[in-house]
PDB file of C-alpha atoms in Angstrom:
ATOM      1  CA  PHE F 208      26.096  61.049  29.712  1.00 53.00           C
ATOM      2  CA  LEU F 209      25.370  58.164  32.099  1.00 53.00           C
ATOM      3  CA  SER F 210      21.642  58.411  31.472  1.00 52.00           C
ATOM      4  CA  ARG F 211      22.013  58.166  27.698  1.00 56.00           C
ATOM      5  CA  HIS F 212      25.109  55.996  27.274  1.00 55.00           C
ATOM      6  CA  SER F 213      24.877  53.366  30.020  1.00 57.00           C
ATOM      7  CA  GLY F 214      26.257  50.702  27.686  1.00 60.00           C
ATOM      8  CA  LEU F 215      29.458  52.676  27.206  1.00 72.00           C
ATOM      9  CA  TRP F 216      30.332  52.918  30.890  1.00 74.00           C
ATOM     10  CA  THR F 217      29.593  49.216  31.355  1.00 79.00           C
ATOM     11  CA  LEU F 218      31.899  48.402  28.445  1.00 83.00           C
ATOM     12  CA  ALA F 219      34.483  50.756  29.941  1.00 83.00           C
ATOM     13  CA  ILE F 220      34.323  48.861  33.253  1.00 82.00           C
ATOM     14  CA  LEU F 221      34.866  45.584  31.389  1.00 86.00           C
ATOM     15  CA  GLY F 222      37.865  47.037  29.559  1.00 88.00           C
ATOM     16  CA  LEU F 223      39.281  48.393  32.812  1.00 87.00           C
ATOM     17  CA  LEU F 224      38.965  45.009  34.521  1.00 86.00           C
ATOM     18  CA  VAL F 225      40.697  43.273  31.606  1.00 88.00           C
ATOM     19  CA  ALA F 226      43.547  45.798  31.716  1.00 90.00           C
ATOM     20  CA  ILE F 227      43.980  45.577  35.496  1.00 87.00           C
ATOM     21  CA  PHE F 228      43.993  41.781  35.667  1.00 86.00           C
ATOM     22  CA  GLY F 229      46.237  41.624  32.594  1.00 86.00           C
ATOM     23  CA  ILE F 230      48.801  43.710  34.463  1.00 87.00           C
ATOM     24  CA  VAL F 231      48.419  41.875  37.778  1.00 83.00           C
ATOM     25  CA  SER F 232      48.545  38.439  36.159  1.00 82.00           C
ATOM     26  CA  PRO F 233      50.008  38.151  32.621  1.00 80.00           C
ATOM     27  CA  ASP F 234      48.515  34.635  32.422  1.00 82.00           C
ATOM     28  CA  PHE F 235      45.126  36.333  32.138  1.00 83.00           C
ATOM     29  CA  PHE F 236      45.666  36.674  28.372  1.00 85.00           C
ATOM     30  CA  SER F 237      46.618  33.025  27.882  1.00 85.00           C
ATOM     31  CA  ARG F 238      44.542  30.479  25.967  1.00 87.00           C
ATOM     32  CA  ALA F 239      43.821  28.536  29.148  1.00 85.00           C
ATOM     33  CA  SER F 240      42.508  31.671  30.837  1.00 84.00           C
ATOM     34  CA  TRP F 241      40.276  32.487  27.858  1.00 87.00           C
ATOM     35  CA  LEU F 242      38.827  28.979  27.799  1.00 87.00           C
ATOM     36  CA  ALA F 243      38.145  29.078  31.541  1.00 85.00           C
ATOM     37  CA  THR F 244      36.588  32.551  31.392  1.00 87.00           C
ATOM     38  CA  SER F 245      34.416  31.869  28.353  1.00 89.00           C
ATOM     39  CA  GLN F 246      33.130  28.526  29.643  1.00 88.00           C
ATOM     40  CA  TYR F 247      32.478  30.074  33.039  1.00 86.00           C
ATOM     41  CA  ALA F 248      30.529  32.862  31.333  1.00 90.00           C
ATOM     42  CA  VAL F 249      28.214  30.421  29.523  1.00 93.00           C
ATOM     43  CA  GLU F 250      26.275  29.607  32.681  1.00 91.00           C
ATOM     44  CA  TYR F 251      25.613  33.200  33.693  1.00 90.00           C
ATOM     45  CA  LEU F 252      24.978  34.496  30.197  1.00 94.00           C
ATOM     46  CA  LEU F 253      22.247  31.935  29.525  1.00 96.00           C
ATOM     47  CA  LEU F 254      20.621  32.600  32.885  1.00 96.00           C
ATOM     48  CA  GLY F 255      20.936  36.323  32.234  1.00 95.00           C
ATOM     49  CA  LEU F 256      19.182  36.064  28.867  1.00 96.00           C
ATOM     50  CA  GLY F 257      15.964  34.774  30.401  1.00 96.00           C
ATOM     51  CA  GLU F 258      16.328  37.079  33.383  1.00 96.00           C
ATOM     52  CA  THR F 259      16.531  40.053  31.013  1.00 97.00           C
ATOM     53  CA  PHE F 260      13.067  39.354  29.602  1.00 97.00           C
ATOM     54  CA  VAL F 261      11.619  39.079  33.110  1.00 97.00           C
ATOM     55  CA  ILE F 262      13.299  42.197  34.475  1.00 96.00           C
ATOM     56  CA  VAL F 263      12.270  44.253  31.435  1.00 96.00           C
ATOM     57  CA  THR F 264       8.636  43.464  32.337  1.00 96.00           C
ATOM     58  CA  GLY F 265       9.258  44.775  35.846  1.00 94.00           C
ATOM     59  CA  GLY F 266       9.451  41.324  37.441  1.00 95.00           C
ATOM     60  CA  ILE F 267      12.244  39.167  38.778  1.00 95.00           C
ATOM     61  CA  ASP F 268      13.032  35.459  38.622  1.00 96.00           C
ATOM     62  CA  LEU F 269      14.907  34.149  41.651  1.00 96.00           C
ATOM     63  CA  SER F 270      14.454  30.527  40.613  1.00 96.00           C
ATOM     64  CA  VAL F 271      16.709  30.415  37.523  1.00 96.00           C
ATOM     65  CA  GLY F 272      19.639  28.815  39.358  1.00 95.00           C
ATOM     66  CA  ALA F 273      17.428  26.137  40.878  1.00 96.00           C
ATOM     67  CA  ILE F 274      15.748  25.517  37.512  1.00 97.00           C
ATOM     68  CA  LEU F 275      19.210  25.028  36.016  1.00 97.00           C
ATOM     69  CA  GLY F 276      20.047  22.354  38.586  1.00 95.00           C
ATOM     70  CA  PHE F 277      16.638  20.635  38.610  1.00 96.00           C
ATOM     71  CA  SER F 278      16.228  20.442  34.834  1.00 97.00           C
ATOM     72  CA  GLY F 279      19.812  19.223  34.453  1.00 95.00           C
ATOM     73  CA  MET F 280      19.160  16.492  37.008  1.00 96.00           C
ATOM     74  CA  VAL F 281      15.989  15.411  35.183  1.00 96.00           C
ATOM     75  CA  GLY F 282      17.868  15.282  31.884  1.00 95.00           C
ATOM     76  CA  GLY F 283      20.718  13.343  33.474  1.00 95.00           C
ATOM     77  CA  LEU F 284      18.341  10.766  34.937  1.00 96.00           C
ATOM     78  CA  VAL F 285      16.596  10.334  31.568  1.00 95.00           C
ATOM     79  CA  MET F 286      19.959   9.838  29.850  1.00 95.00           C
ATOM     80  CA  ARG F 287      21.057   7.308  32.461  1.00 94.00           C
ATOM     81  CA  TRP F 288      17.784   5.382  32.111  1.00 95.00           C
ATOM     82  CA  LEU F 289      18.185   5.241  28.335  1.00 94.00           C
ATOM     83  CA  ILE F 290      21.836   4.161  28.627  1.00 93.00           C
ATOM     84  CA  GLN F 291      20.873   1.307  30.935  1.00 93.00           C
ATOM     85  CA  ARG F 292      18.427   0.135  28.269  1.00 91.00           C
ATOM     86  CA  HIS F 293      20.990   0.506  25.451  1.00 87.00           C
ATOM     87  CA  ALA F 294      18.799   2.943  23.544  1.00 84.00           C
ATOM     88  CA  GLY F 295      21.662   4.254  21.419  1.00 87.00           C
ATOM     89  CA  ILE F 296      23.686   7.457  21.501  1.00 89.00           C
ATOM     90  CA  VAL F 297      21.273   9.546  19.413  1.00 90.00           C
ATOM     91  CA  PRO F 298      18.097   8.781  21.431  1.00 92.00           C
ATOM     92  CA  GLU F 299      20.047   9.189  24.665  1.00 92.00           C
ATOM     93  CA  MET F 300      21.263  12.658  23.735  1.00 93.00           C
ATOM     94  CA  VAL F 301      18.129  13.894  21.962  1.00 93.00           C
ATOM     95  CA  LEU F 302      15.557  12.638  24.453  1.00 95.00           C
ATOM     96  CA  GLY F 303      17.712  13.644  27.419  1.00 94.00           C
ATOM     97  CA  SER F 304      18.160  17.150  26.017  1.00 95.00           C
ATOM     98  CA  ILE F 305      14.441  17.454  25.275  1.00 96.00           C
ATOM     99  CA  ALA F 306      13.629  16.347  28.831  1.00 96.00           C
ATOM    100  CA  THR F 307      16.004  18.981  30.215  1.00 97.00           C
ATOM    101  CA  ILE F 308      14.597  21.859  28.152  1.00 97.00           C
ATOM    102  CA  ALA F 309      10.978  20.767  28.647  1.00 97.00           C
ATOM    103  CA  THR F 310      11.452  20.638  32.421  1.00 97.00           C
ATOM    104  CA  GLY F 311      12.814  24.169  32.559  1.00 97.00           C
ATOM    105  CA  ALA F 312      10.078  25.496  30.282  1.00 97.00           C
ATOM    106  CA  ALA F 313       7.395  23.786  32.402  1.00 97.00           C
ATOM    107  CA  ILE F 314       8.716  25.298  35.631  1.00 97.00           C
ATOM    108  CA  GLY F 315       8.866  28.724  34.001  1.00 97.00           C
ATOM    109  CA  TRP F 316       5.279  28.254  32.806  1.00 98.00           C
ATOM    110  CA  VAL F 317       4.200  27.436  36.371  1.00 97.00           C
ATOM    111  CA  ASN F 318       5.938  30.603  37.600  1.00 97.00           C
ATOM    112  CA  GLY F 319       4.093  32.648  35.003  1.00 97.00           C
ATOM    113  CA  GLN F 320       0.732  31.104  35.861  1.00 97.00           C
ATOM    114  CA  ALA F 321       1.245  31.800  39.571  1.00 96.00           C
ATOM    115  CA  VAL F 322       2.177  35.419  38.880  1.00 96.00           C
ATOM    116  CA  THR F 323      -0.763  36.073  36.549  1.00 95.00           C
ATOM    117  CA  LYS F 324      -3.559  33.773  37.697  1.00 94.00           C
ATOM    118  CA  LEU F 325      -2.949  33.928  41.443  1.00 92.00           C
ATOM    119  CA  ARG F 326      -1.785  37.547  41.226  1.00 91.00           C
ATOM    120  CA  LEU F 327       1.213  36.913  43.434  1.00 93.00           C
ATOM    121  CA  THR F 328       4.327  39.059  43.264  1.00 94.00           C
ATOM    122  CA  PRO F 329       7.149  37.601  41.132  1.00 95.00           C
ATOM    123  CA  PHE F 330       9.513  37.835  44.099  1.00 95.00           C
ATOM    124  CA  VAL F 331       7.343  35.556  46.271  1.00 96.00           C
ATOM    125  CA  VAL F 332       6.520  33.094  43.468  1.00 97.00           C
ATOM    126  CA  THR F 333      10.072  32.615  42.240  1.00 97.00           C
ATOM    127  CA  LEU F 334      11.503  32.555  45.771  1.00 96.00           C
ATOM    128  CA  GLY F 335       9.107  29.733  46.590  1.00 96.00           C
ATOM    129  CA  MET F 336      10.025  27.942  43.361  1.00 97.00           C
ATOM    130  CA  LEU F 337      13.708  28.385  44.215  1.00 96.00           C
ATOM    131  CA  SER F 338      13.145  26.502  47.467  1.00 95.00           C
ATOM    132  CA  MET F 339      11.004  23.763  45.907  1.00 96.00           C
ATOM    133  CA  ALA F 340      13.303  23.136  42.942  1.00 96.00           C
ATOM    134  CA  THR F 341      16.389  23.105  45.173  1.00 94.00           C
ATOM    135  CA  GLY F 342      14.810  20.459  47.379  1.00 94.00           C
ATOM    136  CA  GLY F 343      13.653  18.578  44.308  1.00 95.00           C
ATOM    137  CA  ILE F 344      17.208  18.300  43.017  1.00 94.00           C
ATOM    138  CA  TYR F 345      18.171  16.248  46.072  1.00 93.00           C
ATOM    139  CA  LEU F 346      14.951  14.226  46.085  1.00 93.00           C
ATOM    140  CA  LEU F 347      15.276  13.089  42.466  1.00 93.00           C
ATOM    141  CA  ASN F 348      18.424  11.029  42.995  1.00 89.00           C
ATOM    142  CA  GLY F 349      18.857  10.835  46.745  1.00 89.00           C
ATOM    143  CA  GLY F 350      21.274  13.755  46.823  1.00 87.00           C
ATOM    144  CA  ASN F 351      23.735  12.041  44.460  1.00 91.00           C
ATOM    145  CA  ASN F 352      25.205  13.262  41.202  1.00 92.00           C
ATOM    146  CA  VAL F 353      24.358  11.524  37.927  1.00 93.00           C
ATOM    147  CA  SER F 354      27.609  10.612  36.192  1.00 90.00           C
ATOM    148  CA  THR F 355      26.217   8.065  33.730  1.00 89.00           C
ATOM    149  CA  ILE F 356      25.527  10.248  30.724  1.00 90.00           C
ATOM    150  CA  PRO F 357      26.542   9.786  27.049  1.00 89.00           C
ATOM    151  CA  ASP F 358      30.290  10.210  26.542  1.00 87.00           C
ATOM    152  CA  LEU F 359      29.608  12.452  23.559  1.00 88.00           C
ATOM    153  CA  ILE F 360      27.933  15.001  25.856  1.00 89.00           C
ATOM    154  CA  GLY F 361      31.126  15.334  27.882  1.00 86.00           C
ATOM    155  CA  THR F 362      33.237  15.426  24.724  1.00 88.00           C
ATOM    156  CA  LEU F 363      31.203  18.290  23.267  1.00 87.00           C
ATOM    157  CA  GLY F 364      31.374  20.109  26.592  1.00 86.00           C
ATOM    158  CA  SER F 365      35.173  20.076  26.598  1.00 85.00           C
ATOM    159  CA  PHE F 366      35.862  20.411  22.860  1.00 89.00           C
ATOM    160  CA  ALA F 367      37.034  23.756  21.501  1.00 88.00           C
ATOM    161  CA  ILE F 368      36.916  24.621  17.793  1.00 89.00           C
ATOM    162  CA  ALA F 369      40.402  25.557  16.568  1.00 84.00           C
ATOM    163  CA  GLY F 370      41.446  25.236  20.197  1.00 82.00           C
ATOM    164  CA  TRP F 371      39.880  28.589  21.116  1.00 87.00           C
ATOM    165  CA  ILE F 372      36.085  28.404  20.718  1.00 91.00           C
ATOM    166  CA  PRO F 373      34.363  25.891  23.027  1.00 92.00           C
ATOM    167  CA  VAL F 374      31.212  24.308  21.597  1.00 93.00           C
ATOM    168  CA  THR F 375      29.227  25.492  24.621  1.00 93.00           C
ATOM    169  CA  VAL F 376      30.361  29.065  23.947  1.00 94.00           C
ATOM    170  CA  LEU F 377      29.265  28.787  20.311  1.00 94.00           C
ATOM    171  CA  ILE F 378      25.828  27.522  21.387  1.00 95.00           C
ATOM    172  CA  THR F 379      25.554  30.370  23.883  1.00 95.00           C
ATOM    173  CA  PHE F 380      26.503  32.880  21.193  1.00 95.00           C
ATOM    174  CA  CYS F 381      23.676  31.591  18.998  1.00 96.00           C
ATOM    175  CA  ALA F 382      21.274  31.804  21.956  1.00 97.00           C
ATOM    176  CA  CYS F 383      22.317  35.420  22.538  1.00 96.00           C
ATOM    177  CA  ILE F 384      21.599  36.261  18.892  1.00 97.00           C
ATOM    178  CA  VAL F 385      18.154  34.654  19.071  1.00 97.00           C
ATOM    179  CA  ALA F 386      17.333  36.405  22.343  1.00 97.00           C
ATOM    180  CA  GLY F 387      18.612  39.735  21.037  1.00 96.00           C
ATOM    181  CA  VAL F 388      16.447  39.546  17.915  1.00 96.00           C
ATOM    182  CA  LEU F 389      13.413  38.401  19.905  1.00 96.00           C
ATOM    183  CA  LEU F 390      13.662  41.233  22.433  1.00 95.00           C
ATOM    184  CA  GLY F 391      14.920  44.001  20.178  1.00 92.00           C
ATOM    185  CA  ALA F 392      13.393  43.409  16.760  1.00 93.00           C
ATOM    186  CA  THR F 393      10.014  41.701  17.140  1.00 95.00           C
ATOM    187  CA  ARG F 394       6.497  42.536  18.240  1.00 95.00           C
ATOM    188  CA  PHE F 395       7.021  40.227  21.199  1.00 96.00           C
ATOM    189  CA  GLY F 396       9.920  42.363  22.395  1.00 96.00           C
ATOM    190  CA  MET F 397       7.966  45.565  21.879  1.00 95.00           C
ATOM    191  CA  ARG F 398       5.148  44.214  24.035  1.00 96.00           C
ATOM    192  CA  THR F 399       7.645  43.148  26.681  1.00 96.00           C
ATOM    193  CA  TYR F 400       8.980  46.699  26.952  1.00 96.00           C
ATOM    194  CA  ALA F 401       5.451  48.100  26.924  1.00 96.00           C
ATOM    195  CA  ILE F 402       4.385  45.955  29.872  1.00 96.00           C
ATOM    196  CA  GLY F 403       7.485  46.942  31.832  1.00 94.00           C
ATOM    197  CA  SER F 404       7.042  50.635  31.103  1.00 92.00           C
ATOM    198  CA  ASN F 405       3.287  50.884  31.719  1.00 92.00           C
ATOM    199  CA  PRO F 406       1.330  47.665  32.447  1.00 92.00           C
ATOM    200  CA  LEU F 407      -2.032  49.436  32.553  1.00 91.00           C
ATOM    201  CA  GLY F 408      -1.339  51.292  29.329  1.00 93.00           C
ATOM    202  CA  ALA F 409      -0.197  48.065  27.646  1.00 92.00           C
ATOM    203  CA  ALA F 410      -3.443  46.350  28.650  1.00 92.00           C
ATOM    204  CA  ARG F 411      -5.513  49.247  27.351  1.00 91.00           C
ATOM    205  CA  ALA F 412      -3.596  49.066  24.085  1.00 90.00           C
ATOM    206  CA  GLY F 413      -4.900  45.537  23.584  1.00 91.00           C
ATOM    207  CA  ILE F 414      -1.936  43.505  24.874  1.00 93.00           C
ATOM    208  CA  ASP F 415      -2.941  40.406  26.837  1.00 95.00           C
ATOM    209  CA  THR F 416      -0.484  41.071  29.644  1.00 95.00           C
ATOM    210  CA  GLY F 417      -1.293  37.840  31.466  1.00 95.00           C
ATOM    211  CA  LYS F 418      -0.532  35.535  28.539  1.00 96.00           C
ATOM    212  CA  HIS F 419       2.523  37.564  27.640  1.00 97.00           C
ATOM    213  CA  LEU F 420       3.984  37.313  31.143  1.00 97.00           C
ATOM    214  CA  VAL F 421       3.436  33.553  31.123  1.00 97.00           C
ATOM    215  CA  ARG F 422       5.441  33.385  27.886  1.00 97.00           C
ATOM    216  CA  VAL F 423       8.171  35.561  29.386  1.00 98.00           C
ATOM    217  CA  TYR F 424       8.603  33.330  32.448  1.00 98.00           C
ATOM    218  CA  THR F 425       8.513  30.266  30.207  1.00 98.00           C
ATOM    219  CA  ILE F 426      11.351  31.768  28.172  1.00 98.00           C
ATOM    220  CA  SER F 427      13.298  32.387  31.389  1.00 97.00           C
ATOM    221  CA  GLY F 428      12.862  28.761  32.444  1.00 97.00           C
ATOM    222  CA  THR F 429      13.865  27.538  28.980  1.00 97.00           C
ATOM    223  CA  PHE F 430      17.122  29.485  28.972  1.00 97.00           C
ATOM    224  CA  ALA F 431      17.855  28.276  32.515  1.00 97.00           C
ATOM    225  CA  ALA F 432      17.347  24.688  31.342  1.00 97.00           C
ATOM    226  CA  LEU F 433      19.670  25.279  28.388  1.00 97.00           C
ATOM    227  CA  ALA F 434      22.242  26.526  30.893  1.00 96.00           C
ATOM    228  CA  GLY F 435      21.706  23.302  32.842  1.00 95.00           C
ATOM    229  CA  LEU F 436      22.410  21.292  29.703  1.00 95.00           C
ATOM    230  CA  MET F 437      25.607  23.263  29.047  1.00 95.00           C
ATOM    231  CA  VAL F 438      26.783  22.783  32.643  1.00 94.00           C
ATOM    232  CA  MET F 439      26.069  19.058  32.369  1.00 94.00           C
ATOM    233  CA  ALA F 440      28.150  18.923  29.190  1.00 92.00           C
ATOM    234  CA  ARG F 441      30.983  20.888  30.750  1.00 91.00           C
ATOM    235  CA  PHE F 442      31.329  18.624  33.803  1.00 89.00           C
ATOM    236  CA  ALA F 443      30.083  15.417  32.127  1.00 89.00           C
ATOM    237  CA  SER F 444      27.584  14.885  34.937  1.00 91.00           C
ATOM    238  CA  ALA F 445      24.386  16.243  36.452  1.00 92.00           C
ATOM    239  CA  SER F 446      25.410  17.715  39.803  1.00 91.00           C
ATOM    240  CA  VAL F 447      23.207  18.441  42.801  1.00 92.00           C
ATOM    241  CA  GLN F 448      25.261  21.617  43.292  1.00 90.00           C
ATOM    242  CA  ALA F 449      24.682  22.940  39.759  1.00 90.00           C
ATOM    243  CA  GLY F 450      23.121  26.399  39.692  1.00 85.00           C
ATOM    244  CA  ASN F 451      23.533  26.944  43.424  1.00 86.00           C
ATOM    245  CA  ASN F 452      23.171  30.724  44.093  1.00 82.00           C
ATOM    246  CA  ASP F 453      23.574  31.519  40.380  1.00 88.00           C
ATOM    247  CA  GLU F 454      20.473  33.726  40.394  1.00 91.00           C
ATOM    248  CA  LEU F 455      22.426  36.504  42.142  1.00 87.00           C
ATOM    249  CA  ASP F 456      25.055  36.558  39.400  1.00 88.00           C
ATOM    250  CA  ALA F 457      22.398  36.452  36.658  1.00 92.00           C
ATOM    251  CA  ILE F 458      20.488  39.398  38.118  1.00 92.00           C
ATOM    252  CA  THR F 459      23.736  41.287  38.653  1.00 88.00           C
ATOM    253  CA  ALA F 460      24.733  40.758  35.007  1.00 90.00           C
ATOM    254  CA  VAL F 461      21.381  42.107  33.800  1.00 93.00           C
ATOM    255  CA  VAL F 462      21.467  45.171  36.050  1.00 89.00           C
ATOM    256  CA  ILE F 463      25.115  45.925  35.248  1.00 87.00           C
ATOM    257  CA  GLY F 464      24.106  45.753  31.587  1.00 87.00           C
ATOM    258  CA  GLY F 465      21.762  48.707  32.014  1.00 84.00           C
ATOM    259  CA  ALA F 466      18.408  47.083  32.789  1.00 88.00           C
ATOM    260  CA  SER F 467      16.127  48.736  35.316  1.00 86.00           C
ATOM    261  CA  LEU F 468      14.718  46.688  38.166  1.00 86.00           C
ATOM    262  CA  PHE F 469      11.532  48.727  37.758  1.00 87.00           C
ATOM    263  CA  GLY F 470      11.070  47.471  34.193  1.00 88.00           C
ATOM    264  CA  GLY F 471      10.913  49.025  30.754  1.00 88.00           C
ATOM    265  CA  ARG F 472      14.649  49.120  30.093  1.00 88.00           C
ATOM    266  CA  GLY F 473      17.290  46.530  29.260  1.00 90.00           C
ATOM    267  CA  THR F 474      19.048  44.897  26.318  1.00 92.00           C
ATOM    268  CA  ILE F 475      20.564  41.518  25.557  1.00 95.00           C
ATOM    269  CA  LEU F 476      23.843  43.159  24.528  1.00 93.00           C
ATOM    270  CA  GLY F 477      24.005  44.911  27.886  1.00 91.00           C
ATOM    271  CA  THR F 478      23.415  41.608  29.666  1.00 93.00           C
ATOM    272  CA  VAL F 479      26.218  39.969  27.684  1.00 94.00           C
ATOM    273  CA  ILE F 480      28.611  42.749  28.669  1.00 91.00           C
ATOM    274  CA  GLY F 481      27.442  42.551  32.273  1.00 90.00           C
ATOM    275  CA  GLY F 482      27.925  38.786  32.294  1.00 91.00           C
ATOM    276  CA  PHE F 483      31.497  39.161  31.095  1.00 91.00           C
ATOM    277  CA  VAL F 484      32.161  41.823  33.738  1.00 89.00           C
ATOM    278  CA  ILE F 485      31.336  39.248  36.406  1.00 88.00           C
ATOM    279  CA  THR F 486      33.227  36.351  34.834  1.00 89.00           C
ATOM    280  CA  VAL F 487      36.311  38.440  34.059  1.00 88.00           C
ATOM    281  CA  MET F 488      36.321  39.717  37.625  1.00 86.00           C
ATOM    282  CA  VAL F 489      35.989  36.233  39.141  1.00 84.00           C
ATOM    283  CA  THR F 490      38.607  34.695  36.838  1.00 85.00           C
ATOM    284  CA  GLY F 491      40.959  37.613  37.424  1.00 84.00           C
ATOM    285  CA  LEU F 492      40.630  37.330  41.193  1.00 83.00           C
ATOM    286  CA  VAL F 493      41.442  33.619  40.999  1.00 82.00           C
ATOM    287  CA  LEU F 494      44.552  34.258  38.879  1.00 81.00           C
ATOM    288  CA  ALA F 495      45.570  37.052  41.241  1.00 80.00           C
ATOM    289  CA  GLY F 496      45.482  34.597  44.140  1.00 79.00           C
ATOM    290  CA  VAL F 497      42.603  36.263  45.964  1.00 78.00           C
ATOM    291  CA  GLN F 498      40.675  34.029  48.383  1.00 78.00           C
ATOM    292  CA  PRO F 499      37.408  32.636  46.946  1.00 74.00           C
ATOM    293  CA  PHE F 500      35.373  34.265  49.713  1.00 78.00           C
ATOM    294  CA  TRP F 501      36.210  37.684  48.318  1.00 80.00           C
ATOM    295  CA  GLN F 502      34.638  36.739  44.983  1.00 76.00           C
ATOM    296  CA  GLN F 503      31.157  36.713  46.501  1.00 78.00           C
ATOM    297  CA  VAL F 504      31.931  39.960  48.314  1.00 84.00           C
ATOM    298  CA  ALA F 505      32.933  41.549  45.018  1.00 80.00           C
ATOM    299  CA  VAL F 506      29.818  40.289  43.181  1.00 76.00           C
ATOM    300  CA  GLY F 507      27.562  41.638  45.930  1.00 80.00           C
ATOM    301  CA  ALA F 508      29.347  44.980  45.896  1.00 82.00           C
ATOM    302  CA  ILE F 509      28.986  45.231  42.114  1.00 78.00           C
ATOM    303  CA  LEU F 510      25.252  44.479  42.416  1.00 75.00           C
ATOM    304  CA  ILE F 511      24.796  47.329  44.902  1.00 83.00           C
ATOM    305  CA  PHE F 512      26.879  49.616  42.691  1.00 79.00           C
ATOM    306  CA  ALA F 513      24.847  48.683  39.611  1.00 73.00           C
ATOM    307  CA  VAL F 514      21.530  49.372  41.356  1.00 75.00           C
ATOM    308  CA  ALA F 515      22.896  52.697  42.608  1.00 79.00           C
ATOM    309  CA  MET F 516      23.886  53.607  39.059  1.00 73.00           C
ATOM    310  CA  ASP F 517      20.411  52.595  37.886  1.00 70.00           C
ATOM    311  CA  GLN F 518      18.866  54.985  40.392  1.00 75.00           C
ATOM    312  CA  LEU F 519      21.288  57.722  39.332  1.00 76.00           C
ATOM    313  CA  ARG F 520      20.340  57.238  35.679  1.00 71.00           C
ATOM    314  CA  ASP F 521      16.646  57.546  36.532  1.00 69.00           C
ATOM    315  CA  ARG F 522      17.228  60.792  38.415  1.00 75.00           C
ATOM    316  CA  LEU F 523      19.321  62.196  35.579  1.00 71.00           C
ATOM    317  CA  ILE F 524      16.671  61.268  33.033  1.00 67.00           C
ATOM    318  CA  GLU F 525      13.984  63.012  35.130  1.00 69.00           C
ATOM    319  CA  ARG F 526      16.081  66.179  35.300  1.00 72.00           C
ATOM    320  CA  SER F 527      17.007  66.246  31.596  1.00 64.00           C
TER     321      SER F 527
END
């Protein structure tokens, strides 16, 4: 059952967490709790989308959190520069957003080139990029946050349609749809699964695995940059702390959602469910009055549990 219906047990865990925290803290079902949980989920869902593509190919991207922070800082600095020159609200927002997304895509492209051209392992490449981008965040603005961004950015980040649907959540929902179609219903997605399942076989079938992996890492960087833009909108500033250690939560969400760290398996829907498992757990622990330190303990424990379940599924599939 676990080997064939991994999505069901993940959904069951999410339902169980909702029920438990609803009993422990009735405020969990309030509007304020929903807004906090959904906006908190935006960051990890967007990071998880790009991470899903990478993990399906059998790789890993440890730099997504740092890309989030670095690209957001670049976008914030561009917006501040345009504001100081009275460029106008539209150029400030459009050019700043383009700078943010382009920065993330460029870093992802560099990751892909290093993995394919230099033939380095994704773990080493993205770990190195994590360190460089983290240092770059502090170098860009002397370790200071950028608070001078268009007011409309902050307004959109805090506005909720009908009081229940934050704009950032709606944008993330659209991103999930696009990612789901791209991975599950296109030739690009088919090739992504093929590379993760059998890289040599995919190459022999005529797939240019090198170019495809570069595109995959570029997609991961792009989604991380979009997450940086959403975080900037939520807090109305570009923070040097944005994205700090978020890669662990993104990878955990993907693995909880049924993806295999060895590649060839994973879905966007599973990642979305996995992302909500983490955010519901963290929000529930806060409402239950649990110390913040235990949140990281819980996330780490869930990651180990998810990997163990992944190994169990593989063994069950081999026996069946």
